[in-house]
PDB file of C-alpha atoms in Angstrom:
ATOM      1  CA  MET A  10       6.329 -14.129   1.544  1.00 45.00           C
ATOM      2  CA  LYS A  11       3.845 -15.694  -0.819  1.00 48.00           C
ATOM      3  CA  LEU A  12       0.520 -14.542  -2.128  1.00 50.00           C
ATOM      4  CA  THR A  13      -2.318 -15.976  -0.064  1.00 55.00           C
ATOM      5  CA  TYR A  14      -6.070 -16.071  -0.413  1.00 51.00           C
ATOM      6  CA  LYS A  15      -7.578 -14.870   2.865  1.00 59.00           C
ATOM      7  CA  GLN A  16     -10.926 -16.045   4.114  1.00 55.00           C
ATOM      8  CA  THR A  17     -12.557 -13.152   5.960  1.00 61.00           C
ATOM      9  CA  ASP A  18     -13.284 -13.901   9.599  1.00 63.00           C
ATOM     10  CA  ARG A  19     -16.890 -12.758   9.996  1.00 62.00           C
ATOM     11  CA  LYS A  20     -19.392 -13.651  12.664  1.00 67.00           C
ATOM     12  CA  PRO A  21     -22.524 -15.418  11.370  1.00 68.00           C
ATOM     13  CA  GLU A  22     -24.765 -12.671  12.747  1.00 73.00           C
ATOM     14  CA  ASN A  23     -22.915  -9.942  10.828  1.00 84.00           C
ATOM     15  CA  SER A  24     -23.109  -9.058   7.127  1.00 88.00           C
ATOM     16  CA  PHE A  25     -19.562  -7.652   7.089  1.00 93.00           C
ATOM     17  CA  SER A  26     -16.384  -7.623   9.189  1.00 93.00           C
ATOM     18  CA  ALA A  27     -15.160  -4.611  11.208  1.00 94.00           C
ATOM     19  CA  ARG A  28     -12.380  -4.709  13.768  1.00 94.00           C
ATOM     20  CA  GLN A  29      -9.710  -2.575  15.406  1.00 94.00           C
ATOM     21  CA  ASP A  30      -6.254  -4.110  15.741  1.00 92.00           C
ATOM     22  CA  THR A  31      -3.738  -2.820  18.265  1.00 89.00           C
ATOM     23  CA  ILE A  32      -0.696  -5.000  17.681  1.00 85.00           C
ATOM     24  CA  PRO A  33       3.100  -4.778  18.010  1.00 81.00           C
ATOM     25  CA  CYS A  34       3.505  -4.796  14.227  1.00 79.00           C
ATOM     26  CA  ILE A  35       1.567  -5.705  11.105  1.00 81.00           C
ATOM     27  CA  GLU A  36       2.151  -9.362  10.209  1.00 71.00           C
ATOM     28  CA  GLN A  37       0.719 -10.418   6.879  1.00 67.00           C
ATOM     29  CA  ASP A  38       1.579 -11.830   3.484  1.00 72.00           C
ATOM     30  CA  TRP A  39       0.837 -10.328   0.109  1.00 74.00           C
ATOM     31  CA  HIS A  40      -2.790 -11.402  -0.103  1.00 80.00           C
ATOM     32  CA  PHE A  41      -6.170 -10.934  -1.750  1.00 82.00           C
ATOM     33  CA  HIS A  42      -9.825 -11.644  -0.966  1.00 87.00           C
ATOM     34  CA  PRO A  43     -13.188 -11.118  -2.693  1.00 88.00           C
ATOM     35  CA  GLU A  44     -14.331  -8.462  -0.210  1.00 93.00           C
ATOM     36  CA  LEU A  45     -13.541  -4.775  -0.561  1.00 95.00           C
ATOM     37  CA  GLU A  46     -11.405  -3.517   2.326  1.00 96.00           C
ATOM     38  CA  LEU A  47     -11.294  -0.189   4.140  1.00 97.00           C
ATOM     39  CA  ILE A  48      -8.055   0.277   6.094  1.00 97.00           C
ATOM     40  CA  TYR A  49      -7.664   3.234   8.459  1.00 97.00           C
ATOM     41  CA  PHE A  50      -4.299   3.663  10.169  1.00 96.00           C
ATOM     42  CA  LEU A  51      -4.706   5.401  13.527  1.00 96.00           C
ATOM     43  CA  LYS A  52      -1.069   4.694  14.380  1.00 92.00           C
ATOM     44  CA  SER A  53       1.590   3.002  12.267  1.00 89.00           C
ATOM     45  CA  SER A  54       3.813   3.577   9.273  1.00 89.00           C
ATOM     46  CA  GLY A  55       5.501   1.429   6.677  1.00 88.00           C
ATOM     47  CA  THR A  56       5.477   0.395   3.049  1.00 87.00           C
ATOM     48  CA  ARG A  57       2.386  -0.443   1.027  1.00 90.00           C
ATOM     49  CA  TYR A  58       2.124  -2.682  -2.005  1.00 88.00           C
ATOM     50  CA  VAL A  59      -1.241  -2.459  -3.747  1.00 89.00           C
ATOM     51  CA  GLY A  60      -1.483  -4.087  -7.168  1.00 85.00           C
ATOM     52  CA  ASN A  61       1.382  -2.540  -9.120  1.00 83.00           C
ATOM     53  CA  SER A  62       1.682   0.437  -6.754  1.00 87.00           C
ATOM     54  CA  ILE A  63       4.442   0.980  -4.196  1.00 87.00           C
ATOM     55  CA  GLY A  64       4.606   3.724  -1.574  1.00 87.00           C
ATOM     56  CA  ASN A  65       4.688   4.535   2.111  1.00 89.00           C
ATOM     57  CA  PHE A  66       1.743   4.743   4.493  1.00 93.00           C
ATOM     58  CA  GLU A  67       1.453   6.801   7.666  1.00 92.00           C
ATOM     59  CA  ALA A  68      -0.877   7.347  10.601  1.00 94.00           C
ATOM     60  CA  GLY A  69      -4.100   9.100   9.690  1.00 95.00           C
ATOM     61  CA  GLU A  70      -4.380   7.595   6.210  1.00 96.00           C
ATOM     62  CA  LEU A  71      -7.447   5.812   4.837  1.00 97.00           C
ATOM     63  CA  TYR A  72      -7.436   3.326   1.943  1.00 97.00           C
ATOM     64  CA  LEU A  73     -10.036   1.358   0.005  1.00 97.00           C
ATOM     65  CA  ILE A  74      -8.807  -1.810  -1.717  1.00 96.00           C
ATOM     66  CA  GLY A  75     -10.986  -3.445  -4.357  1.00 93.00           C
ATOM     67  CA  SER A  76     -12.115  -7.048  -4.672  1.00 90.00           C
ATOM     68  CA  ASN A  77      -9.272  -9.532  -5.311  1.00 86.00           C
ATOM     69  CA  VAL A  78      -6.638  -6.796  -5.604  1.00 88.00           C
ATOM     70  CA  PRO A  79      -3.356  -8.172  -4.148  1.00 85.00           C
ATOM     71  CA  HIS A  80      -2.038  -5.943  -1.371  1.00 88.00           C
ATOM     72  CA  LEU A  81       0.373  -5.798   1.528  1.00 87.00           C
ATOM     73  CA  PHE A  82       0.853  -3.185   4.239  1.00 90.00           C
ATOM     74  CA  ARG A  83       4.104  -3.844   6.050  1.00 85.00           C
ATOM     75  CA  ASN A  84       5.775  -1.870   8.834  1.00 84.00           C
ATOM     76  CA  HIS A  85       9.278  -0.540   8.389  1.00 77.00           C
ATOM     77  CA  ARG A  86      12.059  -2.905   9.390  1.00 69.00           C
ATOM     78  CA  GLU A  87      12.781  -1.341  12.780  1.00 68.00           C
ATOM     79  CA  TYR A  88       9.312  -2.413  13.967  1.00 65.00           C
ATOM     80  CA  TYR A  89      10.331  -6.053  13.578  1.00 63.00           C
ATOM     81  CA  ASP A  90      13.917  -5.566  14.776  1.00 65.00           C
ATOM     82  CA  ASP A  91      12.882  -4.034  18.091  1.00 65.00           C
ATOM     83  CA  ILE A  92       9.217  -4.828  18.693  1.00 59.00           C
ATOM     84  CA  GLU A  93       9.391  -4.053  22.426  1.00 64.00           C
ATOM     85  CA  GLU A  94      10.582  -0.475  21.806  1.00 65.00           C
ATOM     86  CA  SER A  95       8.419   0.300  18.780  1.00 68.00           C
ATOM     87  CA  GLU A  96       5.032   1.987  19.115  1.00 78.00           C
ATOM     88  CA  PRO A  97       2.223  -0.533  18.527  1.00 84.00           C
ATOM     89  CA  ALA A  98       0.304  -0.400  15.282  1.00 88.00           C
ATOM     90  CA  ASP A  99      -3.319   0.705  15.660  1.00 93.00           C
ATOM     91  CA  LEU A 100      -5.630   0.282  12.686  1.00 95.00           C
ATOM     92  CA  ILE A 101      -9.272  -0.265  11.774  1.00 96.00           C
ATOM     93  CA  VAL A 102     -10.061  -2.845   9.098  1.00 96.00           C
ATOM     94  CA  VAL A 103     -13.502  -3.171   7.488  1.00 96.00           C
ATOM     95  CA  LYS A 104     -14.201  -5.889   4.905  1.00 96.00           C
ATOM     96  CA  PHE A 105     -17.478  -6.100   3.053  1.00 95.00           C
ATOM     97  CA  ASP A 106     -18.898  -7.723  -0.039  1.00 92.00           C
ATOM     98  CA  ARG A 107     -20.048  -5.463  -2.834  1.00 90.00           C
ATOM     99  CA  GLU A 108     -23.521  -6.952  -2.459  1.00 89.00           C
ATOM    100  CA  PHE A 109     -23.577  -7.203   1.332  1.00 88.00           C
ATOM    101  CA  LEU A 110     -27.086  -5.696   1.295  1.00 88.00           C
ATOM    102  CA  GLY A 111     -28.323  -8.026  -1.436  1.00 86.00           C
ATOM    103  CA  SER A 112     -27.888  -8.364  -5.184  1.00 84.00           C
ATOM    104  CA  THR A 113     -30.513  -5.709  -5.997  1.00 88.00           C
ATOM    105  CA  PHE A 114     -28.807  -3.071  -3.841  1.00 85.00           C
ATOM    106  CA  LYS A 115     -26.316  -2.199  -6.574  1.00 81.00           C
ATOM    107  CA  ASP A 116     -29.125  -1.533  -9.061  1.00 86.00           C
ATOM    108  CA  LEU A 117     -30.807   1.160  -6.988  1.00 88.00           C
ATOM    109  CA  PRO A 118     -30.514   4.652  -8.550  1.00 89.00           C
ATOM    110  CA  GLU A 119     -29.406   6.055  -5.193  1.00 89.00           C
ATOM    111  CA  THR A 120     -26.289   3.848  -5.172  1.00 90.00           C
ATOM    112  CA  LYS A 121     -24.875   4.915  -8.541  1.00 90.00           C
ATOM    113  CA  SER A 122     -22.021   6.953  -7.025  1.00 92.00           C
ATOM    114  CA  LEU A 123     -21.293   4.094  -4.645  1.00 92.00           C
ATOM    115  CA  GLN A 124     -20.905   1.622  -7.510  1.00 91.00           C
ATOM    116  CA  VAL A 125     -18.481   4.025  -9.206  1.00 92.00           C
ATOM    117  CA  LEU A 126     -16.456   4.106  -5.980  1.00 94.00           C
ATOM    118  CA  PHE A 127     -16.354   0.307  -5.874  1.00 94.00           C
ATOM    119  CA  ASP A 128     -15.246   0.148  -9.517  1.00 92.00           C
ATOM    120  CA  ASN A 129     -12.483   2.682  -8.883  1.00 93.00           C
ATOM    121  CA  ALA A 130     -11.340   0.680  -5.861  1.00 94.00           C
ATOM    122  CA  ASN A 131     -10.038  -1.940  -8.314  1.00 91.00           C
ATOM    123  CA  ARG A 132      -7.063   0.394  -8.713  1.00 91.00           C
ATOM    124  CA  GLY A 133      -6.744   0.977  -4.965  1.00 94.00           C
ATOM    125  CA  LEU A 134      -7.751   4.330  -3.463  1.00 96.00           C
ATOM    126  CA  LYS A 135      -6.076   6.632  -0.958  1.00 96.00           C
ATOM    127  CA  PHE A 136      -8.379   9.286   0.490  1.00 96.00           C
ATOM    128  CA  SER A 137      -7.474  12.866   1.279  1.00 94.00           C
ATOM    129  CA  LYS A 138      -7.058  14.157   4.814  1.00 93.00           C
ATOM    130  CA  ALA A 139     -10.301  16.100   4.445  1.00 93.00           C
ATOM    131  CA  ALA A 140     -12.297  13.021   3.449  1.00 94.00           C
ATOM    132  CA  THR A 141     -10.659  10.958   6.189  1.00 95.00           C
ATOM    133  CA  TYR A 142     -11.526  13.599   8.777  1.00 94.00           C
ATOM    134  CA  LEU A 143     -15.199  13.465   7.772  1.00 94.00           C
ATOM    135  CA  VAL A 144     -15.448   9.712   8.380  1.00 95.00           C
ATOM    136  CA  HIS A 145     -13.115   9.418  11.384  1.00 96.00           C
ATOM    137  CA  THR A 146     -15.865   9.327  14.024  1.00 95.00           C
ATOM    138  CA  HIS A 147     -17.927   6.849  12.006  1.00 95.00           C
ATOM    139  CA  MET A 148     -14.910   4.565  11.481  1.00 96.00           C
ATOM    140  CA  VAL A 149     -14.097   4.502  15.192  1.00 95.00           C
ATOM    141  CA  GLY A 150     -17.736   4.025  16.168  1.00 95.00           C
ATOM    142  CA  LEU A 151     -18.340   1.287  13.618  1.00 95.00           C
ATOM    143  CA  VAL A 152     -16.110  -1.150  15.503  1.00 93.00           C
ATOM    144  CA  CYS A 153     -18.370  -1.003  18.563  1.00 92.00           C
ATOM    145  CA  SER A 154     -21.715  -0.770  16.746  1.00 91.00           C
ATOM    146  CA  THR A 155     -24.215  -3.600  16.731  1.00 89.00           C
ATOM    147  CA  GLY A 156     -27.449  -4.412  14.971  1.00 90.00           C
ATOM    148  CA  LEU A 157     -28.914  -2.061  12.392  1.00 91.00           C
ATOM    149  CA  SER A 158     -26.779   0.872  13.573  1.00 93.00           C
ATOM    150  CA  ARG A 159     -23.741  -1.069  12.369  1.00 93.00           C
ATOM    151  CA  ILE A 160     -25.036  -1.117   8.796  1.00 94.00           C
ATOM    152  CA  VAL A 161     -26.073   2.532   9.033  1.00 94.00           C
ATOM    153  CA  SER A 162     -22.559   3.510  10.151  1.00 95.00           C
ATOM    154  CA  LEU A 163     -20.935   1.743   7.208  1.00 95.00           C
ATOM    155  CA  LEU A 164     -23.401   3.311   4.762  1.00 95.00           C
ATOM    156  CA  LYS A 165     -22.624   6.773   6.192  1.00 95.00           C
ATOM    157  CA  ILE A 166     -18.923   6.157   5.643  1.00 96.00           C
ATOM    158  CA  LEU A 167     -19.420   4.921   2.098  1.00 95.00           C
ATOM    159  CA  ASP A 168     -21.795   7.775   1.312  1.00 94.00           C
ATOM    160  CA  VAL A 169     -19.233  10.391   2.359  1.00 94.00           C
ATOM    161  CA  LEU A 170     -16.425   8.695   0.453  1.00 95.00           C
ATOM    162  CA  SER A 171     -18.478   8.158  -2.709  1.00 92.00           C
ATOM    163  CA  VAL A 172     -19.585  11.779  -3.102  1.00 88.00           C
ATOM    164  CA  SER A 173     -16.407  13.534  -1.961  1.00 81.00           C
ATOM    165  CA  GLU A 174     -14.184  12.296  -4.814  1.00 76.00           C
ATOM    166  CA  ASN A 175     -11.253  13.342  -2.614  1.00 82.00           C
ATOM    167  CA  TYR A 176      -9.090  10.355  -3.378  1.00 91.00           C
ATOM    168  CA  GLY A 177      -6.161   9.339  -5.526  1.00 92.00           C
ATOM    169  CA  PHE A 178      -5.593   6.143  -7.474  1.00 93.00           C
ATOM    170  CA  LEU A 179      -2.754   3.882  -6.379  1.00 91.00           C
ATOM    171  CA  CYS A 180      -2.474   1.527  -9.357  1.00 87.00           C
ATOM    172  CA  SER A 181      -1.785   2.771 -12.863  1.00 79.00           C
ATOM    173  CA  ASN A 182      -4.587   3.030 -15.393  1.00 75.00           C
ATOM    174  CA  GLY A 183      -5.132  -0.320 -17.088  1.00 69.00           C
ATOM    175  CA  PHE A 184      -3.930  -2.400 -14.138  1.00 72.00           C
ATOM    176  CA  ASP A 185      -5.443  -5.870 -14.401  1.00 67.00           C
ATOM    177  CA  ASN A 186      -5.693  -8.093 -11.330  1.00 66.00           C
ATOM    178  CA  SER A 187      -7.613 -10.876 -13.068  1.00 60.00           C
ATOM    179  CA  TYR A 188      -4.668 -13.189 -13.745  1.00 53.00           C
ATOM    180  CA  LYS A 189      -4.580 -16.693 -12.365  1.00 57.00           C
ATOM    181  CA  LYS A 190      -3.748 -17.556  -8.771  1.00 61.00           C
ATOM    182  CA  SER A 191      -0.524 -19.273  -9.846  1.00 62.00           C
ATOM    183  CA  GLU A 192       0.628 -16.017 -11.457  1.00 67.00           C
ATOM    184  CA  LYS A 193      -0.268 -14.058  -8.330  1.00 69.00           C
ATOM    185  CA  GLU A 194       1.825 -16.474  -6.288  1.00 76.00           C
ATOM    186  CA  ARG A 195       4.743 -15.950  -8.674  1.00 82.00           C
ATOM    187  CA  MET A 196       4.438 -12.191  -8.251  1.00 81.00           C
ATOM    188  CA  GLY A 197       4.329 -12.709  -4.498  1.00 78.00           C
ATOM    189  CA  ARG A 198       7.718 -14.450  -4.587  1.00 84.00           C
ATOM    190  CA  ILE A 199       9.189 -11.679  -6.713  1.00 87.00           C
ATOM    191  CA  ILE A 200       7.904  -8.874  -4.489  1.00 83.00           C
ATOM    192  CA  SER A 201       9.105 -10.704  -1.394  1.00 81.00           C
ATOM    193  CA  TYR A 202      12.625 -10.988  -2.780  1.00 88.00           C
ATOM    194  CA  LEU A 203      12.749  -7.336  -3.845  1.00 88.00           C
ATOM    195  CA  ASN A 204      11.362  -6.148  -0.504  1.00 82.00           C
ATOM    196  CA  GLU A 205      14.019  -8.088   1.417  1.00 84.00           C
ATOM    197  CA  ASN A 206      17.000  -7.306  -0.839  1.00 90.00           C
ATOM    198  CA  PHE A 207      16.448  -3.861  -2.395  1.00 91.00           C
ATOM    199  CA  GLU A 208      19.395  -2.397  -0.431  1.00 92.00           C
ATOM    200  CA  ASN A 209      21.781  -4.737  -2.258  1.00 92.00           C
ATOM    201  CA  LYS A 210      22.736  -5.188  -5.876  1.00 92.00           C
ATOM    202  CA  ILE A 211      20.018  -7.226  -7.571  1.00 93.00           C
ATOM    203  CA  GLU A 212      20.770  -9.147 -10.734  1.00 92.00           C
ATOM    204  CA  LEU A 213      18.037  -9.614 -13.312  1.00 93.00           C
ATOM    205  CA  GLU A 214      19.043 -13.248 -13.732  1.00 94.00           C
ATOM    206  CA  THR A 215      18.491 -13.902 -10.003  1.00 94.00           C
ATOM    207  CA  VAL A 216      14.964 -12.490  -9.979  1.00 94.00           C
ATOM    208  CA  ALA A 217      14.122 -14.260 -13.231  1.00 94.00           C
ATOM    209  CA  SER A 218      15.194 -17.566 -11.673  1.00 94.00           C
ATOM    210  CA  ILE A 219      12.817 -16.964  -8.755  1.00 91.00           C
ATOM    211  CA  ALA A 220      10.025 -16.700 -11.323  1.00 90.00           C
ATOM    212  CA  HIS A 221      11.402 -19.819 -13.097  1.00 91.00           C
ATOM    213  CA  MET A 222      11.810 -17.861 -16.319  1.00 93.00           C
ATOM    214  CA  ALA A 223      14.558 -16.747 -18.680  1.00 95.00           C
ATOM    215  CA  PRO A 224      15.547 -13.058 -18.216  1.00 94.00           C
ATOM    216  CA  ASN A 225      13.997 -11.817 -21.476  1.00 94.00           C
ATOM    217  CA  ALA A 226      10.775 -13.742 -20.895  1.00 94.00           C
ATOM    218  CA  PHE A 227      10.663 -12.474 -17.312  1.00 93.00           C
ATOM    219  CA  CYS A 228      10.974  -8.838 -18.419  1.00 93.00           C
ATOM    220  CA  ARG A 229       8.058  -9.238 -20.823  1.00 92.00           C
ATOM    221  CA  TYR A 230       5.988 -11.058 -18.214  1.00 90.00           C
ATOM    222  CA  PHE A 231       6.711  -8.461 -15.517  1.00 90.00           C
ATOM    223  CA  LYS A 232       5.843  -5.521 -17.779  1.00 88.00           C
ATOM    224  CA  LYS A 233       2.595  -7.170 -18.857  1.00 85.00           C
ATOM    225  CA  ARG A 234       1.556  -7.872 -15.260  1.00 82.00           C
ATOM    226  CA  THR A 235       2.507  -4.507 -13.720  1.00 83.00           C
ATOM    227  CA  GLN A 236       2.597  -2.038 -16.640  1.00 83.00           C
ATOM    228  CA  LYS A 237       6.070  -1.166 -15.346  1.00 87.00           C
ATOM    229  CA  SER A 238       9.535  -2.378 -16.224  1.00 92.00           C
ATOM    230  CA  PHE A 239      11.365  -4.435 -13.635  1.00 92.00           C
ATOM    231  CA  VAL A 240      13.916  -1.640 -13.119  1.00 93.00           C
ATOM    232  CA  GLN A 241      11.176   0.960 -12.660  1.00 91.00           C
ATOM    233  CA  PHE A 242       9.394  -1.220 -10.094  1.00 91.00           C
ATOM    234  CA  LEU A 243      12.630  -1.813  -8.161  1.00 93.00           C
ATOM    235  CA  ASN A 244      13.484   1.888  -8.207  1.00 93.00           C
ATOM    236  CA  GLU A 245      10.078   2.700  -6.731  1.00 90.00           C
ATOM    237  CA  ILE A 246      10.773   0.367  -3.804  1.00 90.00           C
ATOM    238  CA  ARG A 247      14.155   1.999  -3.277  1.00 93.00           C
ATOM    239  CA  ILE A 248      12.803   5.547  -3.554  1.00 92.00           C
ATOM    240  CA  GLY A 249      10.038   4.699  -1.079  1.00 88.00           C
ATOM    241  CA  HIS A 250      12.667   3.599   1.438  1.00 89.00           C
ATOM    242  CA  ALA A 251      14.715   6.722   0.724  1.00 92.00           C
ATOM    243  CA  CYS A 252      11.668   8.908   1.436  1.00 90.00           C
ATOM    244  CA  LYS A 253      11.336   7.323   4.862  1.00 86.00           C
ATOM    245  CA  LEU A 254      14.995   7.988   5.664  1.00 89.00           C
ATOM    246  CA  LEU A 255      14.778  11.563   4.394  1.00 90.00           C
ATOM    247  CA  ILE A 256      11.776  12.265   6.628  1.00 85.00           C
ATOM    248  CA  GLU A 257      13.622  10.873   9.652  1.00 83.00           C
ATOM    249  CA  GLY A 258      16.507  13.263   8.965  1.00 84.00           C
ATOM    250  CA  LYS A 259      19.112  11.079  10.677  1.00 86.00           C
ATOM    251  CA  HIS A 260      21.423  10.574   7.689  1.00 90.00           C
ATOM    252  CA  GLN A 261      23.030  12.619   4.961  1.00 92.00           C
ATOM    253  CA  ILE A 262      21.677  12.238   1.448  1.00 93.00           C
ATOM    254  CA  THR A 263      24.784  10.369   0.294  1.00 94.00           C
ATOM    255  CA  THR A 264      24.277   7.767   3.014  1.00 95.00           C
ATOM    256  CA  ILE A 265      20.580   7.478   2.172  1.00 95.00           C
ATOM    257  CA  CYS A 266      21.477   6.914  -1.478  1.00 96.00           C
ATOM    258  CA  TYR A 267      23.571   3.842  -0.710  1.00 94.00           C
ATOM    259  CA  ARG A 268      21.258   2.537   2.014  1.00 93.00           C
ATOM    260  CA  SER A 269      18.427   2.564  -0.514  1.00 94.00           C
ATOM    261  CA  GLY A 270      20.300   0.400  -3.016  1.00 94.00           C
ATOM    262  CA  PHE A 271      21.618   3.029  -5.457  1.00 95.00           C
ATOM    263  CA  ASN A 272      25.286   2.865  -6.403  1.00 92.00           C
ATOM    264  CA  THR A 273      25.778   6.524  -7.391  1.00 94.00           C
ATOM    265  CA  VAL A 274      24.377   9.763  -5.999  1.00 94.00           C
ATOM    266  CA  THR A 275      23.851  11.071  -9.528  1.00 95.00           C
ATOM    267  CA  ASN A 276      21.585   8.169 -10.443  1.00 94.00           C
ATOM    268  CA  PHE A 277      19.794   8.415  -7.107  1.00 95.00           C
ATOM    269  CA  ASN A 278      19.044  12.126  -7.628  1.00 94.00           C
ATOM    270  CA  ARG A 279      17.875  11.511 -11.194  1.00 94.00           C
ATOM    271  CA  GLN A 280      15.574   8.619 -10.278  1.00 94.00           C
ATOM    272  CA  PHE A 281      14.226  10.431  -7.218  1.00 94.00           C
ATOM    273  CA  LYS A 282      13.309  13.548  -9.186  1.00 93.00           C
ATOM    274  CA  ALA A 283      11.741  11.496 -11.981  1.00 92.00           C
ATOM    275  CA  LEU A 284       9.426   9.756  -9.518  1.00 90.00           C
ATOM    276  CA  MET A 285       8.795  12.456  -6.896  1.00 91.00           C
ATOM    277  CA  ASN A 286       9.026  15.568  -9.128  1.00 91.00           C
ATOM    278  CA  MET A 287      11.500  17.140  -6.708  1.00 93.00           C
ATOM    279  CA  THR A 288      15.038  16.613  -5.477  1.00 94.00           C
ATOM    280  CA  PRO A 289      15.831  14.698  -2.272  1.00 93.00           C
ATOM    281  CA  THR A 290      16.780  17.994  -0.612  1.00 91.00           C
ATOM    282  CA  GLU A 291      13.462  19.592  -1.562  1.00 91.00           C
ATOM    283  CA  TYR A 292      11.579  16.537  -0.300  1.00 89.00           C
ATOM    284  CA  MET A 293      13.404  16.631   3.029  1.00 86.00           C
ATOM    285  CA  GLU A 294      12.966  20.366   3.572  1.00 84.00           C
ATOM    286  CA  PRO A 295       9.629  20.323   5.485  1.00 81.00           C
ATOM    287  CA  TYR A 296      10.933  17.744   7.937  1.00 74.00           C
ATOM    288  CA  VAL A 297      14.371  19.021   8.965  1.00 67.00           C
ATOM    289  CA  SER A 298      15.918  22.233  10.209  1.00 55.00           C
ATOM    290  CA  LYS A 299      17.328  24.909   7.922  1.00 49.00           C
ATOM    291  CA  GLU A 300      20.781  24.356   9.407  1.00 45.00           C
ATOM    292  CA  LYS A 301      20.762  20.686   8.447  1.00 51.00           C
ATOM    293  CA  LEU A 302      19.678  21.449   4.879  1.00 47.00           C
ATOM    294  CA  GLU A 303      22.524  23.939   4.521  1.00 46.00           C
ATOM    295  CA  LEU A 304      24.913  21.242   5.752  1.00 44.00           C
ATOM    296  CA  GLU A 305      23.551  18.785   3.185  1.00 50.00           C
ATOM    297  CA  GLU A 306      24.148  21.252   0.365  1.00 46.00           C
ATOM    298  CA  VAL A 307      27.787  21.998   1.282  1.00 38.00           C
TER     299      VAL A 307
END
């Protein structure tokens, strides 16, 4: 996987792109584009990488990604291992330029809250269930709209999202996505390697070689680019995978620990609680039966 610049596929008669994809699985590289992007997952689940943020996504979630922010939404591995048996991914993707209604649009007093929303999107935004519910009908209808009603539908969506403030930031404060394309491509190679090998032991020297850097220089570079240490970033990938397995409830916590790339249960529990503010057992509790939890604690 490498970082790619994506040219938005937009019809000449439209001022922005809106489509619904129903596909076996999400196939994309870590990429960026100048347009802002609304992504609404009707069906699908997997791992998301937005800027320096790592986490899982699920059906019913709505995201807004800012201009030129590198991102990747990727289904869990079983989607690709058994595409015929997996439920198809169903998502709505809307891409629009910040000035899709003209350069003076952003200067109107009525759009002040909208411009704040666009600025905040540079850190990636995940909206609450309440906010998503309010725009669900408009998102679904937007795909089929034509003419002026198409623009009106998008403005209704953006109006609701800009005044609700029911969203959380994905990237840490101070995240900077303005580095050169060559550096973004380097980060793409690193993220690809970590995503494909997090279950195994990963040596710092190996990852540094992928970036064509000495280990010490790589650690400084990685921290500057992500505001996170390499170990912290890797642990977040591993914890994200562990969360998925815990929700499924098919394995004991010890098994999940090793399948997520941790070599001791003690370290796994410590890292999990540090990131999620709860133990693996507490995280799993809403998703599994009481009997299974009691078995885990024996």
